[in-house]
Coordinates of C-alpha atoms and ligand atoms in Angstrom, one line a residue:
Chain A
M1 CA 74.8 80.6 116.3
T2 CA 77.0 80.8 119.6
D3 CA 75.9 77.3 120.9
S4 CA 77.0 75.6 117.9
P5 CA 80.8 74.3 118.4
M6 CA 83.4 76.6 116.6
V7 CA 84.8 73.5 114.7
R8 CA 82.6 69.9 114.0
F9 CA 84.5 67.2 112.0
D10 CA 81.4 65.1 111.3
K11 CA 82.1 61.6 110.2
V12 CA 85.2 63.1 108.2
T13 CA 87.4 60.4 106.2
K14 CA 90.6 61.2 104.3
R15 CA 92.4 58.6 102.2
Y16 CA 95.4 58.8 100.1
G17 CA 94.7 56.1 97.6
P18 CA 94.5 52.8 99.5
L19 CA 95.1 54.1 102.9
T20 CA 92.8 55.4 105.4
V21 CA 94.7 58.3 107.0
L22 CA 91.5 59.3 109.3
D23 CA 88.6 57.0 109.5
S24 CA 85.0 58.9 110.1
L25 CA 86.5 61.3 112.4
D26 CA 83.9 63.0 114.4
L27 CA 85.3 66.0 116.6
D28 CA 83.7 69.2 118.5
I29 CA 85.6 71.8 119.4
A30 CA 83.7 74.6 121.4
R31 CA 84.2 78.5 121.3
G32 CA 87.7 79.3 122.6
E33 CA 88.8 75.8 123.7
K34 CA 92.3 74.9 123.3
V35 CA 92.8 71.5 121.9
A36 CA 96.0 69.2 121.9
I37 CA 96.4 66.9 119.5
I38 CA 99.0 64.3 120.3
G39 CA 99.3 60.7 119.0
P40 CA 102.7 58.7 117.1
S41 CA 103.8 59.4 113.7
G42 CA 101.6 58.9 111.0
S43 CA 98.4 58.8 112.8
G44 CA 96.7 61.5 111.1
K45 CA 97.3 64.7 113.3
T46 CA 98.6 67.2 110.4
T47 CA 95.8 65.7 107.9
V48 CA 93.3 67.1 110.5
L49 CA 94.5 70.7 110.5
R50 CA 95.4 70.6 106.8
M51 CA 91.9 69.3 106.0
L52 CA 90.5 72.2 108.1
M53 CA 92.7 75.1 106.5
T54 CA 91.7 73.3 103.4
L55 CA 94.8 72.4 102.2
E56 CA 93.6 68.9 101.5
A57 CA 90.4 67.7 100.1
I58 CA 88.1 65.1 102.4
D59 CA 87.0 61.8 100.7
G60 CA 83.9 61.7 103.5
G61 CA 81.9 63.6 106.0
V62 CA 81.5 67.2 106.4
I63 CA 83.4 69.9 108.4
Y64 CA 81.8 72.7 109.9
V65 CA 83.4 75.8 111.0
D66 CA 81.5 78.5 113.5
G67 CA 78.1 76.7 112.7
E68 CA 78.5 76.8 108.8
P69 CA 79.8 74.0 106.4
L70 CA 83.3 74.4 105.5
T71 CA 84.0 71.8 103.0
H72 CA 80.2 72.0 101.6
M73 CA 77.9 74.7 100.9
E74 CA 73.7 74.5 101.0
R75 CA 71.8 74.5 97.9
N76 CA 68.3 73.9 97.8
G77 CA 68.2 72.1 101.2
K78 CA 71.1 69.9 100.3
L79 CA 74.7 70.2 101.1
V80 CA 76.7 70.1 97.7
P81 CA 80.3 70.5 97.7
A82 CA 81.6 74.1 98.4
D83 CA 82.7 76.2 95.7
K84 CA 85.9 78.2 95.7
A85 CA 84.2 81.3 96.7
H86 CA 82.4 79.7 99.4
I87 CA 85.7 78.0 101.0
R88 CA 87.4 81.3 100.6
R89 CA 84.8 83.3 102.8
V90 CA 84.6 80.4 105.4
R91 CA 88.1 79.9 105.7
A92 CA 88.8 83.4 106.4
K93 CA 88.0 82.6 110.1
I94 CA 90.9 80.1 110.1
G95 CA 94.6 80.9 110.2
M96 CA 97.6 78.2 110.4
V97 CA 101.1 78.5 111.7
F98 CA 103.3 75.6 110.2
Q99 CA 106.4 73.6 111.7
S100 CA 108.6 74.9 108.6
F101 CA 107.4 78.9 109.3
N102 CA 106.9 79.1 105.4
L103 CA 107.2 83.1 105.9
F104 CA 107.6 84.9 102.4
P105 CA 111.6 85.1 101.9
H106 CA 111.4 88.5 99.7
M107 CA 109.1 90.3 102.3
T108 CA 110.3 92.0 105.6
A109 CA 108.6 90.7 108.9
M110 CA 106.4 93.9 108.4
Q111 CA 105.6 92.9 104.6
N112 CA 104.7 89.5 105.6
C113 CA 102.2 90.9 108.4
I114 CA 100.6 93.3 105.8
E115 CA 100.3 91.2 102.9
A116 CA 97.2 89.4 103.2
P117 CA 95.6 92.4 105.5
T118 CA 95.8 94.8 102.4
T119 CA 95.0 92.4 99.5
V120 CA 92.3 90.4 101.1
L121 CA 90.5 92.2 103.4
G122 CA 91.3 95.4 101.5
M123 CA 92.8 97.3 104.6
K124 CA 94.8 100.7 104.2
R125 CA 98.2 100.5 104.2
R126 CA 98.8 102.5 107.0
E127 CA 96.3 101.1 109.2
A128 CA 97.6 97.2 108.3
E129 CA 101.0 98.7 109.2
A130 CA 99.8 99.8 112.5
R131 CA 98.0 96.4 113.8
A132 CA 101.2 94.4 112.5
A133 CA 103.1 97.0 114.5
E134 CA 101.1 95.9 117.6
L135 CA 101.3 92.4 116.9
L136 CA 105.1 91.9 116.2
D137 CA 105.3 93.9 119.4
M138 CA 103.2 91.4 121.1
V139 CA 105.5 88.5 119.9
G140 CA 108.3 90.8 120.7
L141 CA 110.0 91.6 117.4
S142 CA 109.3 95.4 117.2
A143 CA 112.9 95.9 116.8
K144 CA 113.0 93.6 113.7
K145 CA 110.1 94.6 111.5
D146 CA 112.4 95.6 108.7
H147 CA 114.5 92.2 108.8
Y148 CA 114.0 89.6 106.3
P149 CA 113.4 86.1 107.1
S150 CA 116.7 84.9 106.5
Q151 CA 118.1 87.7 109.1
L152 CA 116.1 86.2 111.7
S153 CA 116.8 82.9 114.1
G154 CA 114.2 80.1 113.8
G155 CA 112.4 81.2 117.1
Q156 CA 112.1 84.9 115.6
Q157 CA 110.7 83.4 112.2
Q158 CA 107.8 81.6 114.1
R159 CA 106.8 84.6 116.1
V160 CA 106.6 86.4 112.9
A161 CA 104.5 83.5 111.3
I162 CA 102.3 83.5 114.4
A163 CA 101.7 87.3 114.2
R164 CA 101.5 87.3 110.1
A165 CA 98.4 84.7 110.9
L166 CA 96.7 87.1 113.6
A167 CA 96.9 90.0 111.3
M168 CA 93.5 88.7 109.6
R169 CA 91.7 88.2 112.9
P170 CA 91.2 84.5 112.7
K171 CA 88.7 82.8 115.3
I172 CA 90.8 79.8 114.9
M173 CA 94.3 79.1 114.9
L174 CA 96.0 75.9 114.0
F175 CA 99.5 75.1 115.2
D176 CA 101.3 72.2 113.8
E177 CA 104.1 71.0 115.6
V178 CA 105.2 74.7 115.5
T179 CA 108.5 74.1 118.0
S180 CA 109.7 71.0 115.9
A181 CA 112.3 72.6 113.6
L182 CA 113.4 74.6 116.5
D183 CA 116.7 74.6 118.2
P184 CA 115.7 73.6 122.1
E185 CA 116.9 77.0 123.2
L186 CA 114.5 78.5 120.8
V187 CA 111.5 76.9 121.7
G188 CA 110.9 78.7 125.2
E189 CA 110.1 82.1 123.5
V190 CA 107.7 80.5 120.6
L191 CA 105.6 78.7 123.4
Q192 CA 105.6 81.9 125.6
V193 CA 103.8 83.8 122.7
I194 CA 101.3 80.9 122.2
R195 CA 100.6 81.2 126.1
R196 CA 99.9 84.6 125.6
L197 CA 97.6 84.1 123.0
G198 CA 95.5 82.1 125.0
E199 CA 95.4 84.2 127.3
E200 CA 94.7 87.6 125.9
H201 CA 92.7 86.4 122.8
D202 CA 89.4 84.5 122.5
L203 CA 91.0 82.2 120.3
T204 CA 89.7 78.4 119.4
M205 CA 93.1 76.8 119.2
L206 CA 94.1 73.4 117.8
M207 CA 97.7 72.3 118.5
V208 CA 99.7 69.4 117.3
T209 CA 102.7 69.0 119.7
H210 CA 105.1 66.7 121.3
Q211 CA 105.7 69.1 124.3
M212 CA 103.8 66.6 126.7
G213 CA 104.3 69.8 129.3
F214 CA 103.2 72.4 127.4
A215 CA 99.9 70.5 126.3
K216 CA 99.3 69.5 130.0
E217 CA 99.6 72.9 131.6
F218 CA 97.9 74.8 128.4
A219 CA 95.2 73.0 126.9
D220 CA 91.6 72.5 128.0
R221 CA 91.6 69.1 126.4
A222 CA 94.2 66.6 124.9
C223 CA 93.4 64.0 122.0
F224 CA 95.5 61.3 121.4
F225 CA 94.9 60.1 117.7
Y226 CA 96.2 56.4 116.6
Q227 CA 95.7 55.2 113.5
G228 CA 93.1 57.7 112.5
K229 CA 91.3 57.6 115.0
I230 CA 90.6 59.4 118.4
C231 CA 92.0 56.9 120.7
E232 CA 91.3 58.6 124.1
Q233 CA 90.8 62.2 125.2
G234 CA 89.8 64.2 128.0
E235 CA 91.3 67.0 130.3
P236 CA 94.9 66.9 130.5
K237 CA 95.3 66.8 133.9
S238 CA 93.9 63.7 134.5
F239 CA 94.5 62.6 130.9
F240 CA 98.1 62.7 131.4
S241 CA 98.3 61.3 135.0
N242 CA 95.9 58.6 134.7
P243 CA 95.4 57.5 131.0
Q244 CA 92.6 54.8 130.7
N245 CA 93.7 53.2 127.2
E246 CA 96.7 51.1 127.0
R247 CA 97.8 52.5 123.6
T248 CA 97.9 56.2 125.2
R249 CA 99.7 54.8 128.5
Q250 CA 102.5 53.3 126.0
F251 CA 102.8 56.2 123.9
L252 CA 103.0 58.5 126.8
R253 CA 105.4 56.4 128.5
A254 CA 107.6 56.2 125.2
V255 CA 107.6 59.8 125.0
L256 CA 108.7 60.5 128.6
E257 CA 111.6 58.1 128.1
A258 CA 112.7 60.1 125.0
G259 CA 112.8 63.3 127.3
Chain B
M1 CA 142.1 96.0 51.3
W2 CA 139.8 98.1 53.4
D3 CA 138.1 100.8 52.0
W4 CA 137.6 103.6 54.4
A5 CA 136.0 105.9 52.3
Y6 CA 133.4 103.1 51.6
T7 CA 133.1 102.4 55.4
F8 CA 132.1 106.1 56.1
E9 CA 129.6 105.9 53.3
I10 CA 127.4 102.9 54.3
L11 CA 128.0 103.6 58.1
P12 CA 125.0 105.7 58.4
K13 CA 122.7 103.3 56.5
L14 CA 123.7 100.3 58.6
G15 CA 122.9 102.6 61.4
W16 CA 119.2 102.4 60.4
A17 CA 119.1 99.1 59.9
A18 CA 120.8 98.3 63.1
I19 CA 117.6 100.2 64.5
T20 CA 115.7 97.3 63.0
T21 CA 117.8 94.8 64.4
I22 CA 117.3 96.0 67.7
Q23 CA 113.5 96.9 67.3
A24 CA 113.2 93.5 66.2
T25 CA 115.0 92.1 69.3
L26 CA 113.2 93.9 71.9
I27 CA 109.9 93.1 70.3
G28 CA 110.6 89.3 69.9
F29 CA 111.9 89.4 73.4
V30 CA 108.8 91.1 74.8
I31 CA 106.6 88.7 73.1
A32 CA 108.7 85.6 74.1
A33 CA 108.9 86.3 77.7
T34 CA 105.2 87.5 78.2
L35 CA 103.9 84.5 76.0
G36 CA 106.3 82.3 77.9
L37 CA 104.9 83.1 80.9
A38 CA 101.4 82.9 79.9
L39 CA 102.1 79.0 79.1
A40 CA 103.8 78.3 82.2
L41 CA 100.8 80.1 84.0
T42 CA 98.3 78.2 81.9
R43 CA 100.1 75.0 82.7
I44 CA 99.8 75.5 86.5
A45 CA 96.3 76.9 86.6
V46 CA 94.4 74.8 84.0
P47 CA 96.5 71.4 84.6
A48 CA 94.6 69.6 81.7
T49 CA 96.2 72.4 79.4
A50 CA 99.6 70.5 80.3
W51 CA 100.2 68.0 77.3
I52 CA 98.9 70.3 74.7
I53 CA 101.5 73.1 76.1
S54 CA 104.1 70.2 76.1
V55 CA 103.0 68.9 72.5
F56 CA 103.3 72.8 71.5
V57 CA 106.6 73.7 72.9
E58 CA 108.2 70.4 71.5
L59 CA 107.0 71.2 68.4
I60 CA 108.2 74.4 68.2
R61 CA 111.8 73.7 69.6
S62 CA 112.3 70.6 67.6
T63 CA 111.7 72.5 64.1
P64 CA 114.3 75.3 63.0
L65 CA 113.4 79.0 63.4
L66 CA 113.8 79.6 59.6
I67 CA 111.1 77.3 58.8
Q68 CA 108.8 78.9 61.5
I69 CA 109.6 82.2 60.1
F70 CA 108.8 80.9 56.6
F71 CA 105.8 79.6 57.8
I72 CA 104.4 82.3 59.3
Y73 CA 105.2 85.0 56.4
F74 CA 104.2 82.4 53.1
V75 CA 101.8 79.7 54.7
G76 CA 100.2 82.5 56.9
P77 CA 98.0 84.2 54.0
S78 CA 96.6 81.1 52.9
F79 CA 94.9 80.9 56.5
G80 CA 93.8 84.1 56.0
I81 CA 96.8 85.7 58.0
V82 CA 98.2 88.3 56.0
L83 CA 101.4 90.1 57.4
D84 CA 104.3 92.3 56.6
A85 CA 107.7 90.7 56.8
F86 CA 108.7 92.7 59.8
T87 CA 105.6 91.5 61.7
A88 CA 105.7 87.9 60.6
G89 CA 109.5 87.5 61.4
V90 CA 109.1 88.7 65.0
L91 CA 106.4 86.9 65.5
A92 CA 108.0 83.8 65.0
I93 CA 110.9 84.8 66.4
G94 CA 108.7 85.9 69.8
V95 CA 106.7 82.5 69.8
H96 CA 109.9 80.5 69.1
Y97 CA 111.7 82.1 72.1
A98 CA 108.4 81.8 74.2
A99 CA 108.7 78.1 73.9
Y100 CA 112.0 78.0 75.6
C101 CA 111.2 80.7 78.4
S102 CA 107.9 78.7 79.1
E103 CA 110.2 76.1 80.2
V104 CA 112.5 78.3 82.4
Y105 CA 109.6 79.8 83.7
R106 CA 108.5 76.0 84.7
A107 CA 111.9 75.4 86.4
G108 CA 111.3 78.4 88.4
F109 CA 107.7 77.5 89.6
D110 CA 109.0 73.9 90.3
N111 CA 111.8 75.7 92.4
I112 CA 109.2 77.1 94.9
P113 CA 108.5 75.4 98.0
R114 CA 105.1 73.9 98.4
G115 CA 104.6 75.8 101.5
Q116 CA 104.7 79.1 100.1
W117 CA 101.5 78.2 98.4
E118 CA 100.3 76.5 101.3
A119 CA 101.0 79.8 103.2
S120 CA 99.3 81.5 100.7
T121 CA 96.0 79.7 101.2
A122 CA 96.2 79.7 104.7
L123 CA 96.6 83.4 104.5
N124 CA 93.7 83.5 101.9
L125 CA 95.1 84.9 99.2
S126 CA 93.6 84.7 96.0
T127 CA 95.3 82.7 93.5
W128 CA 96.0 86.0 91.6
T129 CA 97.4 87.9 94.8
T130 CA 99.6 84.6 95.3
F131 CA 101.2 84.7 91.7
R132 CA 101.7 88.3 91.5
D133 CA 103.0 89.2 95.2
I134 CA 104.7 85.9 96.5
I135 CA 105.6 83.5 93.7
I136 CA 106.3 85.3 90.8
P137 CA 108.9 87.8 92.7
Q138 CA 110.4 84.6 93.9
I139 CA 110.9 83.1 90.6
I140 CA 112.5 86.1 88.9
P141 CA 116.0 86.1 90.6
P142 CA 116.9 82.7 89.5
I143 CA 115.3 83.1 86.3
V144 CA 117.1 86.2 85.3
P145 CA 120.7 84.1 83.8
A146 CA 118.8 81.7 81.5
L147 CA 116.4 84.7 80.1
G148 CA 119.2 86.6 79.2
N149 CA 120.9 84.3 77.6
Y150 CA 118.0 83.7 75.5
L151 CA 117.5 87.7 75.1
V152 CA 121.1 87.2 73.5
A153 CA 120.4 84.1 71.6
L154 CA 117.6 85.7 70.3
F155 CA 119.5 88.8 69.1
K156 CA 122.1 86.5 67.3
E157 CA 119.2 84.8 65.3
T158 CA 117.7 88.1 64.0
P159 CA 119.7 87.9 60.7
L160 CA 117.4 84.9 59.9
L161 CA 114.9 87.8 59.1
S162 CA 116.6 88.5 55.9
A163 CA 115.5 85.4 54.3
I164 CA 112.2 87.2 54.2
A165 CA 113.7 90.5 53.4
V166 CA 113.4 92.5 56.3
L167 CA 115.7 95.6 56.0
E168 CA 117.7 94.4 59.2
L169 CA 121.5 94.5 59.2
M170 CA 122.1 91.4 57.5
Q171 CA 120.0 92.3 54.5
T172 CA 120.8 95.6 54.2
A173 CA 124.8 94.3 54.0
K174 CA 123.8 91.9 51.7
I175 CA 121.8 94.4 49.4
M176 CA 125.3 96.7 49.8
G177 CA 127.4 93.9 48.8
S178 CA 125.6 92.8 45.7
E179 CA 125.3 96.6 44.3
T180 CA 128.7 97.3 45.0
F181 CA 130.8 93.8 45.1
R182 CA 132.3 94.8 48.2
Y183 CA 131.4 92.4 51.0
T184 CA 134.2 93.2 53.2
E185 CA 133.3 96.5 55.1
P186 CA 129.5 95.8 55.4
M187 CA 130.0 92.2 56.8
T188 CA 132.9 92.9 59.0
L189 CA 130.8 95.9 60.5
V190 CA 127.8 93.8 60.9
G191 CA 129.7 91.1 62.5
L192 CA 131.6 93.9 64.9
F193 CA 127.8 95.3 65.8
F194 CA 126.9 92.0 66.8
L195 CA 130.0 91.2 68.8
A196 CA 129.7 94.7 70.8
M197 CA 126.0 94.3 71.2
S198 CA 126.5 90.6 72.5
L199 CA 129.3 91.7 75.2
V200 CA 127.1 94.6 76.3
S201 CA 124.3 92.8 76.9
A202 CA 126.0 90.2 78.7
A203 CA 127.3 92.4 80.6
L204 CA 124.1 94.4 81.4
I205 CA 122.7 91.1 82.3
R206 CA 125.1 90.3 84.8
A207 CA 124.8 93.7 86.4
T208 CA 120.9 93.1 86.5
E209 CA 121.4 89.7 88.1
T210 CA 123.8 91.0 90.9
A211 CA 121.5 94.0 91.5
I212 CA 118.4 91.9 91.7
R213 CA 119.9 89.6 93.9
R214 CA 121.2 92.2 96.3
R215 CA 118.0 93.7 96.4
M216 CA 115.6 90.5 96.7
I217 CA 117.6 87.6 98.1
R218 CA 118.3 88.1 101.6
Ligands
ATP1 N1 100.5 63.7 100.6 C1 100.2 62.2 101.0 N2 100.2 61.2 100.1 C2 100.2 60.1 100.9 N3 100.2 59.6 102.0 C3 100.4 60.7 102.7 C4 100.1 62.2 102.4 N4 100.1 63.0 103.6 C5 100.4 62.1 104.6 N5 99.9 60.8 104.2 C6 100.1 59.8 104.9 O1 99.0 59.9 106.4 C7 99.3 59.4 107.4 C8 99.2 60.2 108.0 O2 100.0 61.0 107.8 P1 100.0 62.4 109.2 O3 101.1 63.8 108.6 O4 98.5 63.3 109.2 O5 100.6 61.9 110.1 P2 101.1 62.9 111.7 O6 100.2 62.1 112.7 O7 100.9 64.4 111.4 O8 102.7 62.4 111.9 P3 103.8 63.0 112.3 O9 103.9 63.0 113.8 O10 105.1 62.5 111.8 O11 104.0 64.5 111.7 C9 100.8 59.1 107.1 O12 100.9 57.7 107.1 C10 101.1 59.3 106.0 O13 102.4 58.5 105.4
MG2 MG1 102.5 65.8 111.3

């Protein structure tokens, strides 16, 4: 199934009451592709990631992951809404990093990173710790492994959160404005980790970001969302230097002015 | 006024009765704490049960404990539930305080940020693991003081068991008084016992609170 996209949104619709947040969204993401999702506030960027992480149910369409339906399952040749077990099995391929870190406050950095591998993957504690130690080293936090989240800076917490997600060996990583809650001087260290991830791992990555500079150099593709639709997308160099759509132009101009 | 010889004569008997009181307190509280947690968890796991649990909790909290004790002990048998006085009384106390404890747990759960649940989902933790490893350890420190207060309150209500003739402290003291027509010594001793135990438990609860806080909240 290597020819199928890693992620496919097939006419996915999401509503909150009368508000249609995503309107029949079609989006394919290739294996190993790094996609930057940009767009104004309320355009549905977070919703896209949350649906893929199964934190939000969808109201129409199908999401496929690694060639297999995530939101649905096949029964007698027909797609029916997926049950819990199916969702859990397919969801194992996806990891997510949140804007507000969401580390477990009563656990050390190390404990945060071994909780899921030991309880979900059934890994031996020793093995899980060895792997977590490697990941914490990769994010530059070997020295802080026994610290609790409240003893870490925002940038450090976010790097632990990245290590924690990677410990589950996901094929797809979702990043939702992971630097937005950080003081400006801490943004760099987190982006540096993400950059290294892009180089060292064969990960498919989707990131919602307002860091246009980073999106431009890092992503293989930029997707501009506007009112629940992809308004324009393309290879970042041309997308950012020569946007075709008037809305994209307006948005980029506004972001640039804001600095 | 105060008869020391009589005091020493009744002390051993009161000591035994005190053990019954403490047993009733501890068993009652274990029922209250676990049943209360079960109610709060059920409410979250099966939202459809929320209203019936609310009704149950309101019903229990709006009627006197004494009536509930009588109900289980005297009305139970007409439904085929025949319990000895101690069991019936402790069960009533346990269920009564379970209603209060369930609200404490509920407030505890409500205070957990949504992000903790979402991170657990993103890490693919099972619902059970999420409760056991992520949610419950975080709700315990903030609810220890409230649960502790209910432990002391429950303890102070055990004399109600004398109403169905459980031989706990109150009932024993009453019998002594009616046999010798001296109430001063037994009642004073019982009062002092409750005072001392309440003070000790309050101190213990405070110590536990500090210890937990030091260990868990960083
Ligand atoms: N739980 C919810 N209930 C109702 N409406 C919601 C809910 N979550 C999101 N919305 C609405 O859905 C729309 C899209 O929200 P979303 O969070 O995806 O936007 P976004 O593009 O991530 O914006 P931002 O840049 O501000 O993070 C918004 O109009 C928002 O108000
Ligand atoms: Mg958002």
